[in-house]
Amino acid sequence: KQQAKSQYDITTLTTWLLKKEQAGVIDGELTIVLSSIALACKQIASLVQRAGISNMTGLQGAANIQGEDQKKLDVISNEVFSSCLRSSGRTGIIASEEEDTPVAVEESYSGNYIVVFDPLDGSSNIDAAVSTGSIWGIYKPNEECLTNLGEEPTIDEIAENCVVNVCQPGSNLLSAGYCMYSSSVILVLSVGDGVYGFTLDPLYGEFVLSHDNIQIPKSGKIYSMNEGNYALWDDNLKKYVDSLKDPGTSGKPYSARYIGSLVGDFHRTMLYGGIYGYPRDSKSKNGKLRLLYECAPMSYLAEQAGGKGSDGHQRILDIQPEQVHQRVPLYVGSVEEVEKLESFLSS
Ligand code: P6P
């Protein structure tokens, strides 16, 4: 007899993962890795929300390999993410925006998953309490990772091997997600069968299913780019953006929305439609965003939600990374909007 639905039949991330595991969509090892990521996000959410009263704002006084001044919370968030992944015992290699090179995880007992992540993207917004987020991608266990090395591999051989195994195209992604730290803390992820969002209930510290099978609208009259760089853009891109401002027969131009925080701008695009872009320009030939742990995970999620992710000419997920911190231009969001952009850039 079908039990009547109770108000306590809440789907949490934990129960959702167990259902996916029972359905054979993911294995037990990946469930553990995803649970450890959710724990890291809860800890970072708490740190971010108390940054101003626990002396966590401001600069660390160091720079990362990108030459960017690290904020205190960049460093701490990286430590939180790394230790959660290590203690999961199922992660073979981690690659972080905040680390110069990928790291082989000695604690991995099985699974050997490869996790690439940006522990706190948009951290320049922290001091003003503007939304930030964590972004990650998970690649399949790669048996060659630490097995095709000789008996006594040198540190350099292991390091080189890790770089080779981290630099996989986004089409290999098993799972990807982000956690947005904003007016709500929302963890959004896919394990290859659609995109699901979980809102953190602070009353009992659980991520509760709040967005069941997100679908990006096929079109949307919102564009999200830093027009401060307009003068540096290619002429075709200028023509594209100018076309969005033309009220045309509808009498309504597109709306411009730009937070300056990828996760916040992307999450809005996932729900409302439109396009988010970080173009190349005459100063930054490959744009600013990194392929491995920003553009590929976001493009994977966009495609899982019926949208598109492009570098302006090709599918982001088809790009084979050459370096861990490689940058690419990114245009992501509603299919019709990304395809309109691509047609302008190819004209
Ligand atoms: P700009 C934050 O530093 C970030 O990496 C993304 O989160 C954000 O979308 C972008 O850079 C903002 O860059 O050059 O517009 O300030």
Coordinates of N, CA, C and O and ligand atoms in Angstrom, one line a residue, residues 68 97 118 121-125 135 225-226 229 258-265 276-278 288-290 294, ligand 1:
E68 N 47.6 36.2 -8.7 CA 46.5 37.0 -8.1 C 46.7 37.0 -6.6 O 47.1 36.0 -6.0
E97 N 42.7 25.6 -8.1 CA 43.2 26.9 -8.6 C 44.2 27.5 -7.7 O 45.1 28.3 -8.2
D118 N 37.9 24.9 -7.9 CA 38.2 26.3 -7.5 C 37.5 26.5 -6.2 O 36.2 26.6 -6.1
D121 N 35.5 30.8 -5.7 CA 35.6 31.7 -6.9 C 34.9 33.0 -6.6 O 33.9 33.0 -5.9
G122 N 35.5 34.1 -7.1 CA 34.9 35.4 -6.9 C 35.2 36.0 -5.5 O 34.5 36.9 -5.0
S123 N 36.3 35.5 -4.9 CA 36.6 35.9 -3.6 C 36.9 37.4 -3.4 O 36.8 37.9 -2.3
S124 N 37.2 38.1 -4.5 CA 37.4 39.6 -4.4 C 36.1 40.2 -3.9 O 36.1 41.4 -3.5
N125 N 35.0 39.5 -4.0 CA 33.7 40.0 -3.6 C 33.4 39.8 -2.1 O 32.4 40.4 -1.6
I135 N 33.5 25.7 -7.1 CA 33.2 25.0 -8.4 C 34.1 23.7 -8.4 O 35.3 23.8 -8.0
M225 N 28.2 40.3 -19.2 CA 29.6 40.4 -19.5 C 30.1 41.7 -18.9 O 29.4 42.6 -18.7
N226 N 31.4 41.8 -18.8 CA 32.0 43.0 -18.2 C 32.3 44.0 -19.4 O 33.3 43.9 -20.0
N229 N 35.4 46.1 -20.6 CA 36.4 45.7 -21.6 C 36.0 45.9 -23.1 O 36.7 45.5 -24.0
Y258 N 25.5 41.9 -14.3 CA 26.8 41.4 -14.1 C 27.2 41.5 -12.7 O 27.4 42.7 -12.2
I259 N 27.4 40.4 -11.9 CA 27.8 40.5 -10.5 C 29.3 40.5 -10.4 O 29.9 41.0 -9.4
G260 N 30.0 40.0 -11.4 CA 31.5 39.9 -11.3 C 31.9 38.7 -10.4 O 32.9 38.6 -9.9
S261 N 30.9 37.7 -10.3 CA 31.2 36.5 -9.6 C 30.6 35.4 -10.5 O 29.4 35.3 -10.6
L262 N 31.5 34.5 -11.0 CA 31.0 33.5 -12.0 C 29.8 32.7 -11.5 O 28.8 32.5 -12.2
V263 N 29.9 32.2 -10.3 CA 28.9 31.3 -9.8 C 27.5 32.0 -9.7 O 26.5 31.5 -10.1
G264 N 27.5 33.3 -9.2 CA 26.3 34.0 -9.1 C 25.7 34.3 -10.5 O 24.5 34.1 -10.7
D265 N 26.6 34.8 -11.4 CA 26.1 35.1 -12.8 C 25.6 33.8 -13.5 O 24.6 33.9 -14.2
Y276 N 26.0 34.2 -20.3 CA 27.1 34.7 -19.5 C 28.3 34.6 -20.4 O 28.5 33.6 -21.1
G277 N 29.1 35.7 -20.5 CA 30.4 35.6 -21.3 C 31.6 36.2 -20.6 O 31.4 37.2 -19.9
Y278 N 32.7 35.5 -20.8 CA 34.0 36.2 -20.4 C 34.9 36.0 -21.7 O 35.5 35.0 -21.9
K288 N 39.8 35.2 -19.2 CA 40.3 35.2 -17.9 C 40.0 33.8 -17.2 O 40.8 33.4 -16.3
L289 N 38.9 33.2 -17.5 CA 38.5 32.0 -16.8 C 39.3 30.8 -17.2 O 39.7 30.6 -18.3
R290 N 39.4 29.9 -16.2 CA 40.2 28.7 -16.5 C 39.4 27.5 -17.0 O 38.3 27.3 -16.5
E294 N 36.7 25.9 -14.1 CA 35.6 26.9 -14.2 C 34.8 26.6 -15.5 O 33.6 26.3 -15.4
Ligands
P6P1 P1 36.2 40.8 -14.1 C1 36.3 36.4 -10.2 O1 37.6 36.9 -10.0 C2 36.2 35.8 -11.6 O2 37.1 34.7 -11.7 C3 34.8 35.2 -11.8 O3 34.2 34.8 -10.7 C4 34.1 36.5 -12.4 O4 33.1 36.1 -13.3 C5 35.2 37.2 -13.1 O5 36.5 36.8 -12.5 C6 35.1 38.7 -13.0 O6 36.2 39.2 -13.7 O7 37.4 41.0 -15.0 O8 34.9 41.1 -14.8 O9 36.3 41.5 -12.8

